[in-house]
PDB file of C-alpha atoms and ligand atoms in Angstrom:
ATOM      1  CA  UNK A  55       0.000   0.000   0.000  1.00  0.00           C
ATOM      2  CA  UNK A  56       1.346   3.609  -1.117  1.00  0.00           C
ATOM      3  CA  UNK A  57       1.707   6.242   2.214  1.00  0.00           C
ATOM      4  CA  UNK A  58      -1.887   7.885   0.084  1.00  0.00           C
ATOM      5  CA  UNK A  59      -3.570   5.067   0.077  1.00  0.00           C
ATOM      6  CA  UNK A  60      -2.731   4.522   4.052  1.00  0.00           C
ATOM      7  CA  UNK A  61      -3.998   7.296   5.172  1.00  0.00           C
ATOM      8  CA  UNK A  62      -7.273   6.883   3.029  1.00  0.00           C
ATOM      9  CA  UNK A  63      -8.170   4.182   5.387  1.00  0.00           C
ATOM     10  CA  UNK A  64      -7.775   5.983   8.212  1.00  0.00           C
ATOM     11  CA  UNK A  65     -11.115   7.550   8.562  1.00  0.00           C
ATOM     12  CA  UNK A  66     -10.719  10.356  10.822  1.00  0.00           C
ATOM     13  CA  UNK A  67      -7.366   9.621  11.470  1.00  0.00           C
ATOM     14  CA  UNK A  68      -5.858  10.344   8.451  1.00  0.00           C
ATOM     15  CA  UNK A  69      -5.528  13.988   8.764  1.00  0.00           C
ATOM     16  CA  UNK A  70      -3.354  13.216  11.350  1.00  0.00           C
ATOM     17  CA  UNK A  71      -1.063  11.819   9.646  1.00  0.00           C
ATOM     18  CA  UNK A  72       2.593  14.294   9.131  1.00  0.00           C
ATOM     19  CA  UNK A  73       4.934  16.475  11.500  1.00  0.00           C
ATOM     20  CA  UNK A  74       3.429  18.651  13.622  1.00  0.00           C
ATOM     21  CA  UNK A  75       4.972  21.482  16.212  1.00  0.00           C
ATOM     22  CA  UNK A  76       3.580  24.244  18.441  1.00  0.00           C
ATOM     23  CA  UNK A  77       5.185  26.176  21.078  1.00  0.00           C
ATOM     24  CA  UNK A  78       2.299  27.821  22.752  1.00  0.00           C
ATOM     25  CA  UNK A  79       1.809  24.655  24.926  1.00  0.00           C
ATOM     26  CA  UNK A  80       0.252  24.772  28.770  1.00  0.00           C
ATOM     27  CA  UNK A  81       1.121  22.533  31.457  1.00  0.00           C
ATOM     28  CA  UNK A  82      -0.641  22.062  34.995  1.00  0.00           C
ATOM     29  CA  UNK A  83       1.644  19.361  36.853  1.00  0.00           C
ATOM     30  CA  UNK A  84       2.128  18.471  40.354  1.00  0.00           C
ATOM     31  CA  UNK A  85       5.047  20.509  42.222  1.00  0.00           C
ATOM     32  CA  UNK A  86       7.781  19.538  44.122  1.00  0.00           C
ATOM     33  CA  UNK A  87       5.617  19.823  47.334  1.00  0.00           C
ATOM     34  CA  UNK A  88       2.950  18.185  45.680  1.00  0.00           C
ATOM     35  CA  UNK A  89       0.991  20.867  45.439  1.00  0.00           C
ATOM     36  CA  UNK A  90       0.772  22.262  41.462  1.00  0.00           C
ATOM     37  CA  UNK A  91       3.007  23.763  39.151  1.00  0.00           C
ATOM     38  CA  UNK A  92       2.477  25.739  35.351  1.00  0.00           C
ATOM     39  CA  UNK A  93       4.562  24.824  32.146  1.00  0.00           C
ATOM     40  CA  UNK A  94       4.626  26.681  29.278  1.00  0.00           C
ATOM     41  CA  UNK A  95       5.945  24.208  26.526  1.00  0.00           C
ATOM     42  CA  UNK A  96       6.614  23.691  22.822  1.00  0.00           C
ATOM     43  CA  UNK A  97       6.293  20.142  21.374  1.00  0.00           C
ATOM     44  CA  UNK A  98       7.177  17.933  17.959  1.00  0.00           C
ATOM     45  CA  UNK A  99       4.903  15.245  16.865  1.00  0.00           C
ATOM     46  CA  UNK A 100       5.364  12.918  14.484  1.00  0.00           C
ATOM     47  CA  UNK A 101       2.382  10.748  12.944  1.00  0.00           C
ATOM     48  CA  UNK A 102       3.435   7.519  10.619  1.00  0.00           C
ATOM     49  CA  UNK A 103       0.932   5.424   9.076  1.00  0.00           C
ATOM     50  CA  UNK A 104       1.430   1.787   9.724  1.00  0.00           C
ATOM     51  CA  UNK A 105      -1.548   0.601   7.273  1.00  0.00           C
ATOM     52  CA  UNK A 106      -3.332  -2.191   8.431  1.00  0.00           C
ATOM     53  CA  UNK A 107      -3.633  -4.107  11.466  1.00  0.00           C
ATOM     54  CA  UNK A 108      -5.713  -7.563  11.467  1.00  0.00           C
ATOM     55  CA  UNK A 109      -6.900  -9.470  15.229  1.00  0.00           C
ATOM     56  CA  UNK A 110      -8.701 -12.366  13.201  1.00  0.00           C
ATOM     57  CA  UNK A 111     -12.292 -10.574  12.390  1.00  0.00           C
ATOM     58  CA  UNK A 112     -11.191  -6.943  13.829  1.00  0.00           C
ATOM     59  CA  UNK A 113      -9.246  -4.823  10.936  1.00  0.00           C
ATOM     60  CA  UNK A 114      -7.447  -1.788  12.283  1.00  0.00           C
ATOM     61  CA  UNK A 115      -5.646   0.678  10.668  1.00  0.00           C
ATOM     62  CA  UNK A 116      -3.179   2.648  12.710  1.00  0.00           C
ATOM     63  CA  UNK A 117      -0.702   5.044  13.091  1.00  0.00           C
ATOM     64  CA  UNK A 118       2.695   4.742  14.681  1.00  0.00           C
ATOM     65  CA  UNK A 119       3.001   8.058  16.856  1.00  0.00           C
ATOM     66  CA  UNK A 120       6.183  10.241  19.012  1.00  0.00           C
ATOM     67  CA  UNK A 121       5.710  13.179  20.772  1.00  0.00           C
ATOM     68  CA  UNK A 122       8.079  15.106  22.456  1.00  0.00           C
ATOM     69  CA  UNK A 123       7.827  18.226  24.992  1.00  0.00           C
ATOM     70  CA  UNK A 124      10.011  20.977  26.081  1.00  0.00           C
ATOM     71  CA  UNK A 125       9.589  23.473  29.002  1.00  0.00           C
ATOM     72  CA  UNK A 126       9.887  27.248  26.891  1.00  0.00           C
ATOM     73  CA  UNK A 127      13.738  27.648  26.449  1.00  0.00           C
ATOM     74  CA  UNK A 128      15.047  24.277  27.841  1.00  0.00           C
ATOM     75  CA  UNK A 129      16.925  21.717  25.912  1.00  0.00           C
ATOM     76  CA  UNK A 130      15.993  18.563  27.302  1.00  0.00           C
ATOM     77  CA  UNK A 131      12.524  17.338  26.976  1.00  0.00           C
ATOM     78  CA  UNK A 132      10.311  17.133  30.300  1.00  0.00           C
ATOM     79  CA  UNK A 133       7.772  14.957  28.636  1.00  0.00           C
ATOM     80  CA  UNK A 134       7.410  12.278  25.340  1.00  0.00           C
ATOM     81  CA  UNK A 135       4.965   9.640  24.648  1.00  0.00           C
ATOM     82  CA  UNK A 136       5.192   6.925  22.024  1.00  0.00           C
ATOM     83  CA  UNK A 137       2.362   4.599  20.610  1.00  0.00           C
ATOM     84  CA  UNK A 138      -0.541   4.463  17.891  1.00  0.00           C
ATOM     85  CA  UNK A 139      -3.673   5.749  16.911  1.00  0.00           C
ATOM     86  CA  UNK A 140      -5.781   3.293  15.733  1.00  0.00           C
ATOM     87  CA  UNK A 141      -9.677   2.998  13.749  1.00  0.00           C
ATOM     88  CA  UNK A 142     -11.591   0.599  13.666  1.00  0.00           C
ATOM     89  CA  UNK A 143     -14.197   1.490  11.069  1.00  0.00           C
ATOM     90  CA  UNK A 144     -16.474  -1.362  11.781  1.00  0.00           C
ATOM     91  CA  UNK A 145     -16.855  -0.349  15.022  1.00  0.00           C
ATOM     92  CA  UNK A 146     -16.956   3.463  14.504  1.00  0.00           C
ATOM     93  CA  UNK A 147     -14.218   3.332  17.420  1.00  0.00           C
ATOM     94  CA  UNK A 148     -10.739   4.798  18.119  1.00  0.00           C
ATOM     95  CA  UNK A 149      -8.262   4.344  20.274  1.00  0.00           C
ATOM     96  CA  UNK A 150      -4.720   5.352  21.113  1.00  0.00           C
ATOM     97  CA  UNK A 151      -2.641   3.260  22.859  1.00  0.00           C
ATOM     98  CA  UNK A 152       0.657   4.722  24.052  1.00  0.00           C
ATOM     99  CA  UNK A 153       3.153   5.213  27.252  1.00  0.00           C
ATOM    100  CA  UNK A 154       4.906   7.713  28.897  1.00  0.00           C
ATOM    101  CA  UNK A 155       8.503   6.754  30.274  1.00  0.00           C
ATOM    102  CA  UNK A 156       7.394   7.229  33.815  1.00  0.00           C
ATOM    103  CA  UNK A 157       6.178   4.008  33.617  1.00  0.00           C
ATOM    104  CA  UNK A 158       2.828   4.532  32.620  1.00  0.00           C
ATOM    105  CA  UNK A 159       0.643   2.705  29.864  1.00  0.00           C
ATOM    106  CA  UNK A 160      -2.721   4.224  28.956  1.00  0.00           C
ATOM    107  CA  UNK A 161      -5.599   2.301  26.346  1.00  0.00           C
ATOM    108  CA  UNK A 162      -8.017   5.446  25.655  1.00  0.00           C
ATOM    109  CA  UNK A 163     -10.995   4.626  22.937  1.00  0.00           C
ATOM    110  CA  UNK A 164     -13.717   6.242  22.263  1.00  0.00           C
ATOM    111  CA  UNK A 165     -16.949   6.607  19.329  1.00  0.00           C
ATOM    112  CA  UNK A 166     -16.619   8.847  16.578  1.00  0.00           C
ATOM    113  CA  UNK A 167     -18.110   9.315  12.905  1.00  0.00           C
ATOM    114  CA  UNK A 168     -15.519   8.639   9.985  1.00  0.00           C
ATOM    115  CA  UNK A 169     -15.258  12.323   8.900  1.00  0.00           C
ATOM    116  CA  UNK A 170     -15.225  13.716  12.259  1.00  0.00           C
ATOM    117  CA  UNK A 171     -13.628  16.360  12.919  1.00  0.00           C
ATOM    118  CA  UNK A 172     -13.341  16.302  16.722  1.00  0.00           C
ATOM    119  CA  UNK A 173     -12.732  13.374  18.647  1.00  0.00           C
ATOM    120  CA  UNK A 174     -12.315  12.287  22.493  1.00  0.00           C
ATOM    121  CA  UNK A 175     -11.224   9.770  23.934  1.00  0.00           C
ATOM    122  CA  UNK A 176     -10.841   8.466  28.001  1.00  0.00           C
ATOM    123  CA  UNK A 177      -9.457   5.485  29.982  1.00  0.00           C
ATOM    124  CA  UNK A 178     -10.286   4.721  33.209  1.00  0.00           C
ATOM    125  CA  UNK A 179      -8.116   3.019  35.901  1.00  0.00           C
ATOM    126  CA  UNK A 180      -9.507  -0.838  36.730  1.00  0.00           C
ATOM    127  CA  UNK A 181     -10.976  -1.436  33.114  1.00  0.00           C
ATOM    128  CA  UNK A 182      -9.844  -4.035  31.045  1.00  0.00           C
ATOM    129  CA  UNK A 183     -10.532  -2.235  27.952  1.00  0.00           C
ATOM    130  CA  UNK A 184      -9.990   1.313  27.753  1.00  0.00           C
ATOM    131  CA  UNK A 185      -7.762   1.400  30.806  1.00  0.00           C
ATOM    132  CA  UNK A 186      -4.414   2.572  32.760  1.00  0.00           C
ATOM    133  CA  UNK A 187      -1.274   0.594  34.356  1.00  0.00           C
ATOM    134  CA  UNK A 188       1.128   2.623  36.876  1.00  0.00           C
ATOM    135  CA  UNK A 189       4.599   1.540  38.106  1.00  0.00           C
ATOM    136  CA  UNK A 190       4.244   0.557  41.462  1.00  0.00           C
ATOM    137  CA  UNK A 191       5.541   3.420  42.598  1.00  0.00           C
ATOM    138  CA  UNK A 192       3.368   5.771  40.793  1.00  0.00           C
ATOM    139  CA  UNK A 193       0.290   3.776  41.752  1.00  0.00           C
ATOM    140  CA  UNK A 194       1.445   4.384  45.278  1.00  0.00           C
ATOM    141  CA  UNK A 195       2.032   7.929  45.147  1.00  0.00           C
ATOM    142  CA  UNK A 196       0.637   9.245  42.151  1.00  0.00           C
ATOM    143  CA  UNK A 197      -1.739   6.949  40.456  1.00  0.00           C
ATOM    144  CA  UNK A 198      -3.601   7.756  37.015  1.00  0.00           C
ATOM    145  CA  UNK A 199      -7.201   7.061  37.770  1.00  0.00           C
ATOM    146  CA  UNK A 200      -8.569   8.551  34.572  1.00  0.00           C
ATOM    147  CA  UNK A 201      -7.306  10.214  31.146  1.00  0.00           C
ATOM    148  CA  UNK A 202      -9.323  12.280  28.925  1.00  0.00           C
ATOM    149  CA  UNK A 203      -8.379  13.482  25.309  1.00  0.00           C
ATOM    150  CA  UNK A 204     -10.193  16.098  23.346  1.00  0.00           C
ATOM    151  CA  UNK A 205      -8.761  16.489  19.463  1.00  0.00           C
ATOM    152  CA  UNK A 206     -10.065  19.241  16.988  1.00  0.00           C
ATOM    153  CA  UNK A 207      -8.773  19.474  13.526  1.00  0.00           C
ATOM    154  CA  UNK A 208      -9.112  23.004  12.494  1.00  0.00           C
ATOM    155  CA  UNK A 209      -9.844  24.675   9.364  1.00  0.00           C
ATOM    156  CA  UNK A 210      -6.457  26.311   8.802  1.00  0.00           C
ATOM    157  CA  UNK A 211      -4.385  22.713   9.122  1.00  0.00           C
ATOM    158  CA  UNK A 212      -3.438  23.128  12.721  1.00  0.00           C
ATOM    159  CA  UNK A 213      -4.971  20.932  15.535  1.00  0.00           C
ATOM    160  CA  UNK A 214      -5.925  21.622  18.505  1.00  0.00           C
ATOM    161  CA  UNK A 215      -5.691  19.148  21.889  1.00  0.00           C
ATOM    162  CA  UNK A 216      -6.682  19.079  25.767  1.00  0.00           C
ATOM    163  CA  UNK A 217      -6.117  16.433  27.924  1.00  0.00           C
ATOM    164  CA  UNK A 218      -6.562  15.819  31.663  1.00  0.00           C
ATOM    165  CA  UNK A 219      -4.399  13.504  33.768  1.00  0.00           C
ATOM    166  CA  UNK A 220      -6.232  12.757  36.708  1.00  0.00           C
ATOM    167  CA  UNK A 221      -4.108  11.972  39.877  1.00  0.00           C
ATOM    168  CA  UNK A 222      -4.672  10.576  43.011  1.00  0.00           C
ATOM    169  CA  UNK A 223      -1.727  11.879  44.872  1.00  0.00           C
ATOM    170  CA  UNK A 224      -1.246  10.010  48.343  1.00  0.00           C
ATOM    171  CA  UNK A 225      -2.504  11.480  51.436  1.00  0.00           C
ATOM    172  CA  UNK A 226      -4.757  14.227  49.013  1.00  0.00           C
ATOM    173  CA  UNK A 227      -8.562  13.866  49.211  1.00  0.00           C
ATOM    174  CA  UNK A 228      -9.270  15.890  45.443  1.00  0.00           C
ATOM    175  CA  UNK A 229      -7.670  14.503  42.507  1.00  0.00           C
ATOM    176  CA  UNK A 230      -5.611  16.754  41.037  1.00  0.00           C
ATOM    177  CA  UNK A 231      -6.499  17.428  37.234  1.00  0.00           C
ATOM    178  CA  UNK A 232      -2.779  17.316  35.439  1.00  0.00           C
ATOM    179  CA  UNK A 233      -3.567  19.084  32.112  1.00  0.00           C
ATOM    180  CA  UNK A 234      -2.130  19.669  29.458  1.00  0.00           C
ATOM    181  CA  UNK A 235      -3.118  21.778  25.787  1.00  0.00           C
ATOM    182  CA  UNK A 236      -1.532  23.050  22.970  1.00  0.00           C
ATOM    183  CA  UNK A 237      -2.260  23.937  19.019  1.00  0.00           C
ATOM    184  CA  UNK A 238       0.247  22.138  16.438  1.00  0.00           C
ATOM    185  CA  UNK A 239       0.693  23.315  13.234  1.00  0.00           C
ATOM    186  CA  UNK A 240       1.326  21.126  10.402  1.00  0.00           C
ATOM    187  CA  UNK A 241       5.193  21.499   9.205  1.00  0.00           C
ATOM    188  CA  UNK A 242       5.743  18.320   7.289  1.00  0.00           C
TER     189      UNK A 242
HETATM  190  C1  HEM B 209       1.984  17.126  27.155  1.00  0.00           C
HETATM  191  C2  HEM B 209       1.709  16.233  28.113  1.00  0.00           C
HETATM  192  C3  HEM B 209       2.375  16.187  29.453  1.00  0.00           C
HETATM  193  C4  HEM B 209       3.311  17.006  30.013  1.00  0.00           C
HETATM  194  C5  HEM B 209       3.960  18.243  29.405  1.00  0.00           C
HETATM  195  C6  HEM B 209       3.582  16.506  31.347  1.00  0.00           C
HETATM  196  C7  HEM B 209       4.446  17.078  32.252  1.00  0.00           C
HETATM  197  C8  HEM B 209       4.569  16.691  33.585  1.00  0.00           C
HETATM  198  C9  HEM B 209       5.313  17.402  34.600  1.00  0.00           C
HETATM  199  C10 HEM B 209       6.084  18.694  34.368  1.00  0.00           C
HETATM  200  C11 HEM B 209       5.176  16.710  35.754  1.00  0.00           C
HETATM  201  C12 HEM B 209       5.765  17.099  37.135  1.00  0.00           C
HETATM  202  C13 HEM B 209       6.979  16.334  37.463  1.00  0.00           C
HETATM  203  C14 HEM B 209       8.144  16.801  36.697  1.00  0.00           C
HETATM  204  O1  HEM B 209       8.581  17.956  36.872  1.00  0.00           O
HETATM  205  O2  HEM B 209       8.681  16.038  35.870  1.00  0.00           O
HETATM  206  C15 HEM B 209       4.362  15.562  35.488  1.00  0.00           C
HETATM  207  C16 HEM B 209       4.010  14.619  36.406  1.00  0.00           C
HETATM  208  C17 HEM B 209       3.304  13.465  36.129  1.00  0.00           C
HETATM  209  N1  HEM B 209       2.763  13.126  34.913  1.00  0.00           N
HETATM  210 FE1  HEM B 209       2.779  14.246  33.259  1.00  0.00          FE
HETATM  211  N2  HEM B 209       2.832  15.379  31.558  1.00  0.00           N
HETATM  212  C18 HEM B 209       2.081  15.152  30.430  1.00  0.00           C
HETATM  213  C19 HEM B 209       1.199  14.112  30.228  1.00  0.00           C
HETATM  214  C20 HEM B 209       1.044  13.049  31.073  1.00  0.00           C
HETATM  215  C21 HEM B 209       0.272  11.868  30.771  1.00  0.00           C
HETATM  216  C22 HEM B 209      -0.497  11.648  29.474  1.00  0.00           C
HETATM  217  C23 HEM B 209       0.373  11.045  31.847  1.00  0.00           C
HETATM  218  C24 HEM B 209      -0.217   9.694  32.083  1.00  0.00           C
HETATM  219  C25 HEM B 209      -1.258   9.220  31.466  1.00  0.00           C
HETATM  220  C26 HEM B 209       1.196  11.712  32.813  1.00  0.00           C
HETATM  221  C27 HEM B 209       1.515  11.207  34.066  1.00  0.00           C
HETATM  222  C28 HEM B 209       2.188  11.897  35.043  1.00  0.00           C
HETATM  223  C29 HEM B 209       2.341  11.408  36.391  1.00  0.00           C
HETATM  224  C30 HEM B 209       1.838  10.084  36.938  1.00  0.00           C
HETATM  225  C31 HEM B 209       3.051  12.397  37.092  1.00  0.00           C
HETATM  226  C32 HEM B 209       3.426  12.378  38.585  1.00  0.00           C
HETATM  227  C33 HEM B 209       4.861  12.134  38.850  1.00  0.00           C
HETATM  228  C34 HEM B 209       5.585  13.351  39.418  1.00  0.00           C
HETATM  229  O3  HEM B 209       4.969  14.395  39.652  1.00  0.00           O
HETATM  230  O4  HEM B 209       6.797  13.283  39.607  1.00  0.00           O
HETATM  231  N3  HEM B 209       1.583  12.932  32.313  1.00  0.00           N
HETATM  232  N4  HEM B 209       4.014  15.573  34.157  1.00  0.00           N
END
């Protein structure tokens, strides 16, 4: 299959597809003291599609995804993420499975039409489906009980995204709601 073809099966995905950056990025993290801290941050992602994907019946097509974050004028990344986007036309479902080298997996799915142009996705911790695994010490002290992704594709080929990290930071009642957004505009 040529790259075009690829992303033609992608459904909504396929606009995804390319190299992305945007430095007006915003970060709400927990603090030294646990308490919270503000990033501003630029980022580089990079979307590759993988074609298809076959679990017996299920037929997938994905793509292979890196991201990579930098607090404003800093020169080693704070944050980076690696997995896939996948669509599952029959289904009318997506998903994006991926992991961030703190030792934390995340399976986020979620319902969409194939020429949507805003999705969302979640994962909740304890599911066996759309779900979250800590390291042991992370489910100690800072445990992912939910994620929450919110994608628009705009109009001038930039896209837009807001997530929220939900932790459940030992010894703290609230969760705190670890956020993250930022607008990428195509470059490649
Ligand atoms: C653009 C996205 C993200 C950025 C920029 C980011 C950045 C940060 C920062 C700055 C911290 C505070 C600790 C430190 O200074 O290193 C932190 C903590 C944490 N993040 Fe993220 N994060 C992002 C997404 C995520 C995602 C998607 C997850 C998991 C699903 C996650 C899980 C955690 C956890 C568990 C901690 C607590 C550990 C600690 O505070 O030392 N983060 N993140």
């Amino acid at each position: 299959m040529t790259r075009e073809e690829m992303i033609a099966q992608l459904g909504p995905l396929g606009p995804l597809a390319g190299i992305w950056e945007g430095g007006k990025g915003g970060d709400v993290a927990p603090s030294d003291d646990r308490g919270i801290e503000r990033n501003a941050y630029r980022e580089r992602l990079v979307l590759e599609p993988i074609g298809l994907v076959e679990n017996h019946e299920q037929k997938l097509h994905g793509l292979r995804y890196a991201t990579t974050a930098w607090r404003l004028g800093e020169a080693d990344p704070f944050h980076e993420e690696v997995g896939y986007w996948l669509w599952d036309a029959a289904a009318g479902q997506i998903m994006r499975c991926f992991m961030v080298p703190r030792g934390v997996v995340v399976m986020a799915g979620g319902t969409v039409e194939p020429g949507a142009r805003h999705f969302r996705l979640a994962a909740e911790v304890g599911s066996a489906t759309f779900g979250i695994c800590s390291n042991p010490f992370l489910d100690r002290e800072f445990r992912t009980e939910r994620y929450e992704l919110a994608v628009t594709l705009n109009t001038d080929d930039s896209l837009t995204y807001e997530e929220h990290t939900w932790l459940k930071i030992k010894g703290q009642e609230k969760l705190l709601d670890h956020s993250d957004t930022n607008t990428l505009r195509r470059v490649g």
